[in-house]
XYZ file of C-alpha atoms in Angstrom:
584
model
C 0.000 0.000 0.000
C 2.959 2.560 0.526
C 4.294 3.611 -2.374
C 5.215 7.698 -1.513
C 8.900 7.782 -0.973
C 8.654 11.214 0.712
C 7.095 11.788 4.173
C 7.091 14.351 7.081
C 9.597 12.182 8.858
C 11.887 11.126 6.280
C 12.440 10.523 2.577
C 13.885 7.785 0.378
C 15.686 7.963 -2.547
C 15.226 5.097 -4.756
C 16.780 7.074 -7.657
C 20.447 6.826 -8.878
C 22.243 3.890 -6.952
C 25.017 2.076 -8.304
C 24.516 -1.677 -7.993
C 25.985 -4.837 -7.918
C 25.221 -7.013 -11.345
C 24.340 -11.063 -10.034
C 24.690 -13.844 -12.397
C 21.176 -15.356 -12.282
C 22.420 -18.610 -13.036
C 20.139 -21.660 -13.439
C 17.394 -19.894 -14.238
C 13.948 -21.374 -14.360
C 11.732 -21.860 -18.124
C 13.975 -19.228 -20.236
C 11.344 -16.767 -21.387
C 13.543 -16.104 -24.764
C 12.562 -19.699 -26.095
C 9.204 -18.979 -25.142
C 9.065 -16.963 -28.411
C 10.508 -19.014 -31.146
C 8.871 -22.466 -32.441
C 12.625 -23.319 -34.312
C 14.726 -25.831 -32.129
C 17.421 -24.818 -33.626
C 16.841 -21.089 -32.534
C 15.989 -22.201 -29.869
C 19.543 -24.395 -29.076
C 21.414 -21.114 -30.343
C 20.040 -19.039 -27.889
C 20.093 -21.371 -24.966
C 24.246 -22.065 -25.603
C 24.278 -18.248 -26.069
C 22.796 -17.723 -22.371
C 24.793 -20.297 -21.154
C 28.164 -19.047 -22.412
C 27.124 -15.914 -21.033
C 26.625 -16.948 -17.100
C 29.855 -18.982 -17.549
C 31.647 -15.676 -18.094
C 29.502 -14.241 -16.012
C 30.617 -16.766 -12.889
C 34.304 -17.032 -14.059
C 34.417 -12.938 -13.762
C 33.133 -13.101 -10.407
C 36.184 -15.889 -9.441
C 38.405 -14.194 -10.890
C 37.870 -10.611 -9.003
C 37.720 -9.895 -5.365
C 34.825 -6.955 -6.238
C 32.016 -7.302 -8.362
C 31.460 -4.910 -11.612
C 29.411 -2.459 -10.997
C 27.188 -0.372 -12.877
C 25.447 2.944 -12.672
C 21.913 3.691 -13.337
C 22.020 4.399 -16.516
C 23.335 1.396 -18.712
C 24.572 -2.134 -18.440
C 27.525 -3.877 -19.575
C 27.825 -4.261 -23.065
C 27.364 -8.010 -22.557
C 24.333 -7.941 -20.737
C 22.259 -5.864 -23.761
C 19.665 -7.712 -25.955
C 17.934 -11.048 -25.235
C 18.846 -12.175 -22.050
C 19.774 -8.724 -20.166
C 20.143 -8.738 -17.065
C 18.271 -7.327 -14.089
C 20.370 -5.669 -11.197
C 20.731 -8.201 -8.827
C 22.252 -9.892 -5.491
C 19.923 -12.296 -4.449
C 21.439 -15.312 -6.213
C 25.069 -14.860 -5.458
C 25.271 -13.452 -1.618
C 24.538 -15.018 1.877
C 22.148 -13.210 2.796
C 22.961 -10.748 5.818
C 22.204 -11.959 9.753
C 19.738 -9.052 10.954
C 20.851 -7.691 14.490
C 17.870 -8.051 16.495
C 16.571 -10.627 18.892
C 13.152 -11.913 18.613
C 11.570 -11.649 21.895
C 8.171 -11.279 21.669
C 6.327 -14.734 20.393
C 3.451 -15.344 22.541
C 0.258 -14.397 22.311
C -1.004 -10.923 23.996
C -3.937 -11.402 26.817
C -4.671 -8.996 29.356
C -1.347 -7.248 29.289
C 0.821 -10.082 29.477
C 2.191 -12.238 27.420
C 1.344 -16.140 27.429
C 1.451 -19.517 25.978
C -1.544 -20.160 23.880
C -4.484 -22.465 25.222
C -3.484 -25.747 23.308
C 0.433 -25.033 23.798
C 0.467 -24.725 19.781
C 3.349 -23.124 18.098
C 3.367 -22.228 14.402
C 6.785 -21.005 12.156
C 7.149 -17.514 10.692
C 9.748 -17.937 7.779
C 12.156 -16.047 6.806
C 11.330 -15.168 2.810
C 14.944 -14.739 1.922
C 15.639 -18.306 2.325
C 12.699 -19.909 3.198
C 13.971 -21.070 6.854
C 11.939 -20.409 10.044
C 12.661 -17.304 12.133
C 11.030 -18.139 15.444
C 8.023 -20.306 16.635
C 5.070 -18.182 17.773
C 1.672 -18.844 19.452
C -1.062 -20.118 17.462
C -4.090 -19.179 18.945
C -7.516 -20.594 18.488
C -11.147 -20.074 19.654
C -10.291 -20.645 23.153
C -7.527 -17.618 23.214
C -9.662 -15.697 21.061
C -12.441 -16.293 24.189
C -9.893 -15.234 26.805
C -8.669 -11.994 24.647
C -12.468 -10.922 24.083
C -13.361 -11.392 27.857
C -10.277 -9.460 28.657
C -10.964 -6.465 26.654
C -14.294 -6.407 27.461
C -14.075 -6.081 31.054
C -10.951 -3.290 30.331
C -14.188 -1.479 28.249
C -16.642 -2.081 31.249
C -15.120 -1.629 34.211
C -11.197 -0.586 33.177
C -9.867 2.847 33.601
C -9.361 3.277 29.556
C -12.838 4.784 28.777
C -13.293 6.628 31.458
C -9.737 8.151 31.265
C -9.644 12.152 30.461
C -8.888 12.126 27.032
C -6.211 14.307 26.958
C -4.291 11.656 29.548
C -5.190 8.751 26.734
C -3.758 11.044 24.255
C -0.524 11.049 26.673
C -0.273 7.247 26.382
C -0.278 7.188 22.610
C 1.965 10.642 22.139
C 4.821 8.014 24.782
C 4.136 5.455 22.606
C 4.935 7.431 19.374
C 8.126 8.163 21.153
C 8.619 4.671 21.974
C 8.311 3.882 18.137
C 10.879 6.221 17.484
C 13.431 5.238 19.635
C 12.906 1.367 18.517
C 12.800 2.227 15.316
C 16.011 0.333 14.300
C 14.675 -2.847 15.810
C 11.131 -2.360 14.319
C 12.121 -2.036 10.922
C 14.787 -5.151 11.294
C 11.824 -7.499 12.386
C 9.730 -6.029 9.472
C 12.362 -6.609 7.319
C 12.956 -10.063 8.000
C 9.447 -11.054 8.803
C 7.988 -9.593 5.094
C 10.797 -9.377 2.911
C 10.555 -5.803 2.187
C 14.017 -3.291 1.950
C 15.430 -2.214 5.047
C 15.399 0.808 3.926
C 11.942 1.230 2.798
C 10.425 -0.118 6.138
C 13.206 2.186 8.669
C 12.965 5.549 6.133
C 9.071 5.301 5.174
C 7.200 3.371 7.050
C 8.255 3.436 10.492
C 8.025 6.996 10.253
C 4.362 6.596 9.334
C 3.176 4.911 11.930
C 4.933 7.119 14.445
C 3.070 10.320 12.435
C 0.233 8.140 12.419
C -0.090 7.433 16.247
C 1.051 11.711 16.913
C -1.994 12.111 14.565
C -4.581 9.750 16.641
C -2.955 11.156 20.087
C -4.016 14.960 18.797
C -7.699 13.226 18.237
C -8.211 11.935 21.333
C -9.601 15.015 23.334
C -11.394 16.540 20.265
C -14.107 14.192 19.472
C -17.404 15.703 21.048
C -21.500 15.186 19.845
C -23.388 18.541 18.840
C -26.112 20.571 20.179
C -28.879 20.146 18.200
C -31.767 22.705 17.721
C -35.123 21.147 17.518
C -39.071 22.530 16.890
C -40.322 22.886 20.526
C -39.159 23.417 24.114
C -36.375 20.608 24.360
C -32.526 20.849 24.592
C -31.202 18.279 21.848
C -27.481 17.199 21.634
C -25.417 14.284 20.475
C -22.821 12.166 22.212
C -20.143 10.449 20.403
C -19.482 7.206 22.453
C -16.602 4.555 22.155
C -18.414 1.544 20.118
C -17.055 -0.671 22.750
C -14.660 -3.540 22.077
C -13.432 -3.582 18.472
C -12.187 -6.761 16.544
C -9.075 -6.117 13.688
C -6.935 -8.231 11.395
C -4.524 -6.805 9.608
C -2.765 -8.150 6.899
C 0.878 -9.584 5.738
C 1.907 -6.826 3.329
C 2.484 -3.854 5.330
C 2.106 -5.060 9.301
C 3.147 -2.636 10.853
C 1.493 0.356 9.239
C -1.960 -1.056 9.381
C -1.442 -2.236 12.833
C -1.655 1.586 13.211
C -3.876 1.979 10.720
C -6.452 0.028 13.008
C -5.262 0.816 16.841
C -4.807 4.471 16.110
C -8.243 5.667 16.009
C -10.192 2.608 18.070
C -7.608 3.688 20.873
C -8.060 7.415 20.494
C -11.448 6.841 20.737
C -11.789 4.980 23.749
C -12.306 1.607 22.687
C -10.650 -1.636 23.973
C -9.146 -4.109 20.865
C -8.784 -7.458 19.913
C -6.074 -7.759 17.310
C -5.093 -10.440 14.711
C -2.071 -10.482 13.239
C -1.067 -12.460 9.652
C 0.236 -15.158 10.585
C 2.992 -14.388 7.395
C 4.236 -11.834 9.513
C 3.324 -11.641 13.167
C 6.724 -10.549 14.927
C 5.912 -6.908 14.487
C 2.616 -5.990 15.993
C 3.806 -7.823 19.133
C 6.966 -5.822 19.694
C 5.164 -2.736 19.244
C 1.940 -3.851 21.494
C 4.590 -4.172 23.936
C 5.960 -0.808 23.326
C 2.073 0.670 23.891
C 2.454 -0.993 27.557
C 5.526 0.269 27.987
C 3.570 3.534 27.475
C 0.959 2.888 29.924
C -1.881 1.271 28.492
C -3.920 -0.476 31.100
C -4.401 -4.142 30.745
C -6.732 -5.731 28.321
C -6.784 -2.682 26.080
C -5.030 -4.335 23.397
C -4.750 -8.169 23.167
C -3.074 -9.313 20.192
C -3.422 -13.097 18.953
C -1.238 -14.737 16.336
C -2.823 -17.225 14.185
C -4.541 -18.785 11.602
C -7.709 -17.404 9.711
C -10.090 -20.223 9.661
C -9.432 -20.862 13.628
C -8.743 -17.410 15.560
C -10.046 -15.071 12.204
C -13.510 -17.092 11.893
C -13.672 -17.160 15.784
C -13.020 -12.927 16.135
C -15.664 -12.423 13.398
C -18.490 -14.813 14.821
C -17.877 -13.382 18.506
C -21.277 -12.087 20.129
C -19.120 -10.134 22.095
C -17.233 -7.743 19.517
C -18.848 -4.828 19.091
C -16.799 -3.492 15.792
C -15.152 -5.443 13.137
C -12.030 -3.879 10.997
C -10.550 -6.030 8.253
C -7.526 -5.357 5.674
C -6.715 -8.282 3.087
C -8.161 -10.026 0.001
C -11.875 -9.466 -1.009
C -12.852 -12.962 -0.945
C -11.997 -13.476 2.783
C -13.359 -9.954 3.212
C -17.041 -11.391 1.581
C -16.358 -14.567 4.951
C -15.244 -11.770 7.249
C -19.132 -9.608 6.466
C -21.083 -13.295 6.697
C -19.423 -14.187 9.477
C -20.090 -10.507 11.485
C -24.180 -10.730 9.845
C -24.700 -14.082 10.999
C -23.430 -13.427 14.604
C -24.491 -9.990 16.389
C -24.720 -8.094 12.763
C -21.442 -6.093 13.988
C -20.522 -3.222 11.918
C -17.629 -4.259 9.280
C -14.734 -1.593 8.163
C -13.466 -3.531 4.901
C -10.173 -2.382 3.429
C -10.184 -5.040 0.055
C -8.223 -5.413 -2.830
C -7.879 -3.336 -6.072
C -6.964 -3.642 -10.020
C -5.961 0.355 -9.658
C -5.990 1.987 -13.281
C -2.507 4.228 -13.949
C -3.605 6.158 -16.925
C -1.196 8.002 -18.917
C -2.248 11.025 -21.441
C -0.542 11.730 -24.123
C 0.724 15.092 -22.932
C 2.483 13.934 -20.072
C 6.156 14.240 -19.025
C 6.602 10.690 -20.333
C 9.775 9.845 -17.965
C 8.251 11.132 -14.993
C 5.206 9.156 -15.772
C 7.775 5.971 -16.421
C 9.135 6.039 -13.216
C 5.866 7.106 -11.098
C 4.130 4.270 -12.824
C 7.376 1.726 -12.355
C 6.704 2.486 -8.615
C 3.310 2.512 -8.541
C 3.376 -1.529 -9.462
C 6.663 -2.476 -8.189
C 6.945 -0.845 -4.622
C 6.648 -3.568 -1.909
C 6.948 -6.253 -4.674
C 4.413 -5.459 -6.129
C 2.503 -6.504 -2.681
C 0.073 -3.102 -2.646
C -3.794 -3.113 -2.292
C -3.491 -0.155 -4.300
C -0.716 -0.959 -6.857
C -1.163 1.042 -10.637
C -1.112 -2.253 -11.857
C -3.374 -1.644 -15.323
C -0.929 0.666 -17.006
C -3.283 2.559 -19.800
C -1.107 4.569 -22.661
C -2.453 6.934 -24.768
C -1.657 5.411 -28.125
C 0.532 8.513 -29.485
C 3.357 7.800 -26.526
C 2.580 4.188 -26.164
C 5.820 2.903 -28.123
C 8.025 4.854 -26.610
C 6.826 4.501 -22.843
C 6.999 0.596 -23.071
C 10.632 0.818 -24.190
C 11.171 3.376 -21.256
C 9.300 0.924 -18.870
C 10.792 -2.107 -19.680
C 14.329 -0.369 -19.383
C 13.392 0.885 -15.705
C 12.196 -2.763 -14.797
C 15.651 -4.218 -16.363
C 17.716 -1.757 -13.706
C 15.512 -2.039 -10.390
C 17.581 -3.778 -7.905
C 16.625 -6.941 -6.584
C 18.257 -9.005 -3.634
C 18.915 -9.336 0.117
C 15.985 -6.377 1.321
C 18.703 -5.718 3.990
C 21.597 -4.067 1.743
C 21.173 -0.237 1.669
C 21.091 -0.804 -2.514
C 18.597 -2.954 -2.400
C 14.868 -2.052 -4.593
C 13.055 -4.992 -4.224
C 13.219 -8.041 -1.824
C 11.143 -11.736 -1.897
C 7.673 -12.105 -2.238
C 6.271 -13.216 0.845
C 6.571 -16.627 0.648
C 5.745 -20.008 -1.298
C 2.132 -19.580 -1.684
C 1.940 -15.987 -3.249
C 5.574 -16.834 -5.717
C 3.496 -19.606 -7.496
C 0.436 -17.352 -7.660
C 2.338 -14.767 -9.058
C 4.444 -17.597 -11.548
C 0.925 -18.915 -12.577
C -0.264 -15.361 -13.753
C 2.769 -14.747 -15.528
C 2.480 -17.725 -17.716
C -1.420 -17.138 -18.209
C -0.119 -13.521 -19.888
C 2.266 -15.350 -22.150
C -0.561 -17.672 -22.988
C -3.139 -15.535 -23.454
C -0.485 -13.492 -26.149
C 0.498 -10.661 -24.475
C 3.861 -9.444 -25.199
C 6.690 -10.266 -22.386
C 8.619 -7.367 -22.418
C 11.331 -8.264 -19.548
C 10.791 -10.133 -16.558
C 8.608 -13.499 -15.886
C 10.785 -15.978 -13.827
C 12.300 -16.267 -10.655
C 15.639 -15.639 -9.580
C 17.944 -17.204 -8.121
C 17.362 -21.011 -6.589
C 16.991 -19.850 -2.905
C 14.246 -17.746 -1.414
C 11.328 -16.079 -3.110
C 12.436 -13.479 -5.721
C 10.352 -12.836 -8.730
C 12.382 -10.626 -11.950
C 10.146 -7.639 -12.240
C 7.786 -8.495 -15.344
C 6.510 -6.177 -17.654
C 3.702 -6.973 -20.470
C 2.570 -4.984 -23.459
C 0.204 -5.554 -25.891
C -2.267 -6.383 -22.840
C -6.278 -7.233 -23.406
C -8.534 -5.922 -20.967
C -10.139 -9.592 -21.032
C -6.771 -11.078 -20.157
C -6.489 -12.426 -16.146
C -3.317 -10.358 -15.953
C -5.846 -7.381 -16.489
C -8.441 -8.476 -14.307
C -7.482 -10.509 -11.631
C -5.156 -8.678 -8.569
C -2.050 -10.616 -8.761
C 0.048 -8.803 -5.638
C 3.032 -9.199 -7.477
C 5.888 -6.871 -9.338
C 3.950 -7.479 -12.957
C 3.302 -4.346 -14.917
C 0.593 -4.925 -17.625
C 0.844 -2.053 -20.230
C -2.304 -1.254 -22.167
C -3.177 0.951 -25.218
C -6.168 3.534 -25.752
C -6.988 5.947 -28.203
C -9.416 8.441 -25.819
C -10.573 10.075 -22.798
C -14.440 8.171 -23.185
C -12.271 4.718 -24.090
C -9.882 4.706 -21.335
C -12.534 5.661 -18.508
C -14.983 3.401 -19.652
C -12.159 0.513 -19.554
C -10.457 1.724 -16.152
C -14.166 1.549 -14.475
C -14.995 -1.639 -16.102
C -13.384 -4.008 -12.917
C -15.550 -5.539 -10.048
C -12.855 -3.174 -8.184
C -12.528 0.710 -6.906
C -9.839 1.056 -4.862
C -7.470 4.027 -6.167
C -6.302 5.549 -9.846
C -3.185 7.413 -10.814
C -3.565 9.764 -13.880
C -0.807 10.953 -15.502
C -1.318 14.983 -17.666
C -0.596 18.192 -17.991
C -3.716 19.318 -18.500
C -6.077 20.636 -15.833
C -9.357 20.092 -17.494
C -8.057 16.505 -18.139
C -7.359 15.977 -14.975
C -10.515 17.265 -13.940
C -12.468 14.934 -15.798
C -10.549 12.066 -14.934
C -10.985 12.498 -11.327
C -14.484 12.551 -11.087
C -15.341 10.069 -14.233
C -12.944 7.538 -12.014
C -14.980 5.066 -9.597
C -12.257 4.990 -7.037
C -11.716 5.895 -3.818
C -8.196 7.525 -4.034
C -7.324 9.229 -7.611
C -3.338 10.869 -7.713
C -2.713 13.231 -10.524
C 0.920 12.854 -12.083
C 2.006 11.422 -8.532
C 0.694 7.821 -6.895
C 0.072 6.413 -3.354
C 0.589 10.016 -1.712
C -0.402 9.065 2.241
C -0.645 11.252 5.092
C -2.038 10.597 8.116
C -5.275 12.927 7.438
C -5.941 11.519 4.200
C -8.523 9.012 3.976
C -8.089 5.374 2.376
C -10.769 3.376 1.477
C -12.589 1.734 -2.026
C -15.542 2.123 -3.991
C -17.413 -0.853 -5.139
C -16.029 -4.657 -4.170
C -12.753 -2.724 -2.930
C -14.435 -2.300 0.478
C -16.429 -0.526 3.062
C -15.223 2.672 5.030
C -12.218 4.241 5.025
C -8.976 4.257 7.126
C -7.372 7.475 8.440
C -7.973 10.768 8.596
C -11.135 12.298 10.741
C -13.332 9.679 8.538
C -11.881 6.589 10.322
C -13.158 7.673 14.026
C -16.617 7.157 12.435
C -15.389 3.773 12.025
C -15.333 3.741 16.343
C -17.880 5.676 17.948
C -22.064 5.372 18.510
C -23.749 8.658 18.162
C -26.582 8.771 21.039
C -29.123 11.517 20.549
C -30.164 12.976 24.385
C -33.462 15.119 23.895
C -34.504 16.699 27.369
C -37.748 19.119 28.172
C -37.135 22.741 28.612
C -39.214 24.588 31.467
C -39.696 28.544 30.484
C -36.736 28.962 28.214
C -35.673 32.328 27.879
C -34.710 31.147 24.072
C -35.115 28.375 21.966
């Protein structure tokens, strides 16, 4: 979902870096024989590529360093079919992060604990595929204990009956908290998700802190109205906490939607039951730790690790959540709003998925619109909610912006997401590399046009080449479907009428990116577009007051910003008889 490299707390430059150049040997289903039907050709080319890594290895032996290469070109060896992509995840070991991983059990009542059955799952390591630490699973029975704890800390516990300005204290030590940690936080994100170092300890940790200073400033400013009314009554509103709110956030961007979801519920007054991916579950549990260390009162937040079908199923059908929040896929989101109507028909915040249009007219600054758009698909791996992932070209600058595309995708830097160089880490494991595998071969199938990309690299770990397809069909899966991975589908139109009528033609509605320099096209654009979030000639700008949410099967309600306290409080309407006003 994060995609701005520039925030209040810190920027990152992912422009010029000079990078190592990997071998890629072995690699998997060579797409260049995917395009001729000659054996022969197809012999030629495969001794060709072979020749090529030998020279490539032998180099490497032969030199203490390996040759590097700016931004701007390759070696003159590496041009043509079979160029290579900037890369060190084949060749390197990857690096030992320097943080201990403390924090495994499950979060009940302020302390930390076994779960119920004594069950322990594994949270890999995407690098390499090896485990990183056992951590609680939860079930039912945890879920029981968590949802019993935070209610009575909503009931009876000091938390909503605090003065708000003292919960805004809490939150304001915990943002401080975050910062100092913020070494450690980023390391466990890091290793947990795959994503750069630098992207999680530059960008995102500085989010959530913003995000938390945001929520803290909230806390004693939410107030009901006084209403006037026909007749002698006094009329006003109260804004109450909704009580004790159930979340699950999702294995793409932990951390940040962790605050995403506590920020307001806490600000708010409410009491939370958390559950974290169980792809990536080491991060919310520091930082709940962090929000103790603060001074939240017990049984505020209880965080359980686990599986969806056991502690997610049990959280949604719980008579005794008040307020459901979910970020992830839309088809679990469709279980999550069943689940919520056919227990206590609890009100369901649903941050889904997205098939996000990036359109490009054919006025625009056609380099900046290169890289915004190589950033808008490939940020996070590709792994964004929001990603521009249906490229649309005006047909006068298509030619020359798929060239400039697939040359951007050849130099993004690929490897161990814990070297400062590093652009793009792992997927996040197994599972999502052979959905994203599976889509790339239905795009060669279906005869779009593989531009660069479409196989794995190395032999160890989860790394996928960034892939880029012209020629794209908007009745292709590649065009439809959400694939969460670093797959750029370029797509030509000849309009303004065309290209809206195609971008809004998808079951989804989550965000847009246009690309012009045109204010009347812009204009249109923006309100033709059935999205949620539209950027003009920029793409996943965030801020903490900026709301986030989708139109159509992209989701209910919206995250941050003054919307998302809606998303936590009861309005209460308290009429009351006047005797002898001296004004109405």
């Amino acid at each position: 979902m994060m995609m701005n490299h520039s925030t209040k707390a810190g920027t990152c430059n992912f422009g010029l870096l000079e990078t190592e150049l990997g071998s890629n040997a072995l690699r998997r289903k060579p797409s260049y024989l995917q395009f001729t039907e000659d054996p022969a050709i197809g012999a030629f080319l495969l001794a060709v590529m072979t020749m090529r890594r030998i020279v490539s290895l032998t180099s490497r032996c032969s030199s203490s360093a390996y040759r590097l290469c700016r931004f701007g070109g390759f070696p003159s060896w590496g041009r043509g079919i079979g160029s290579r992509f900037s890369t060190s995840a084949a060749v390197e070991e990857p690096i030992s992060p320097s943080v201990n991983i403390e924090n495994t059990q499950l979060l009940i009542d302020g302390a930390f604990v076994d779960a119920a059955s004594g069950k322990t799952f594994s949270t890999i390591d995407p690098r390499t595929g090896e485990i990183i630490a056992h951590v609680a699973e939860g079930n039912q029975e945890d879920v029981n204990r968590a949802v019993l704890a935070a209610r009575r800390a909503f009931d009876n516990g000091p938390w909503p009956k605090m003065i708000p300005y003292e919960r805004s204290c809490v939150l304001l030590r915990f943002a401080d908290l975050l910062e100092k940690h913020r070494p450690e936080l980023a390391s466990i994100e890091t290793w947990d998700s795959g994503k750069p170092y630098k992207q999680a300890a530059d960008i995102e940790i500085p989010m959530v802190i913003r995000l938390m200073r945001y929520y803290a400033g909230w806390a004693d400013k939410i107030h009901g109205l006084t209403v006037p009314s026909d007749g002698q009554y006094h009329a006003q509103t109260l804004h109450e906490p909704i009580g004790v709110a159930g979340q699950i956030i999702p294995w793409n961007f932990p951390l940040l939607i962790f605050a995403w979801k506590i920020g307001p519920a806490l600000a708010c007054g409410n009491t939370v039951v958390l559950k974290t991916a169980e792809q990536t579950p080491l991060s919310a549990l520091y930082a709940a730790r962090l929000l103790h260390e603060a001074g939240l009162p017990p049984g505020v937040l209880n965080v359980i690790s686990g599986f969806g079908p056991t502690v997610g199923a049990a959280l949604c059908s719980h008579m005794d959540i008040d307020k459901l929040a979910f970020t992830g896929s839309t088809e679990t989101g469709k279980n999550v709003l069943g689940l919520a109507a056919k227990s206590n028909l609890k009100p369901v915040t649903l941050e889904l998925g997205g098939k996000s249009p990036f359109i490009i007219c054919g006025d625009a600054d056609i380099d900046k619109a290169v890289e915004v758009a190589h950033l808008a698909v490939f940020f996070n791996q590709g792994q964004c909610c929001c990603a521009g992932s249906r490229t649309f070209v005006h047909e006068s600058v298509y030619d020359e912006f798929v060239e400039k595309a697939k040359a951007r995708a050849m130099k993004r830097v690929i490897g161990d997401p814990f070297r400062q160089d590093v652009e793009q880490g792992p997927q996040i494991d197994s599972k999502q590399f052979e959905k994203i595998m599976t889509y790339i071969r239905s795009g060669i199938e279906s005869g779009a046009k593989l531009e660069s990309g479409g196989e794995q690299l190395g032999s160890k770990g989860f790394y996928v080449q960034p892939t880029v397809f012209s020629d794209v069909q908007d009745d292709m899966l590649i065009a439809k479907d959400e694939i969460f991975g670093p797959v750029q589908s370029i797509l030509k139109y000849k309009d303004l009428n065309e290209v809206i009528e195609r971008a809004n033609k998808s079951h989804y509605g989550l965000a847009a990116g246009v690309f012009t320099q045109s204010i009347d096209t812009a204009n249109t654009l923006t309100r033709a577009l059935r999205v949620g979030s539209v950027w003009v000639n920029c793409y996943a700008v965030f801020d903490a007051a900026i709301p986030f949410g989708g139109y159509k099967m992209s989701g209910h309600g919206r995250e941050r910003g003054i919307y998302s306290l809606r998303n936590y409080l009861q309005v209460k309407a308290v009429v009351q008889p006047l005797k002898d006003p001296a004004w109405l």
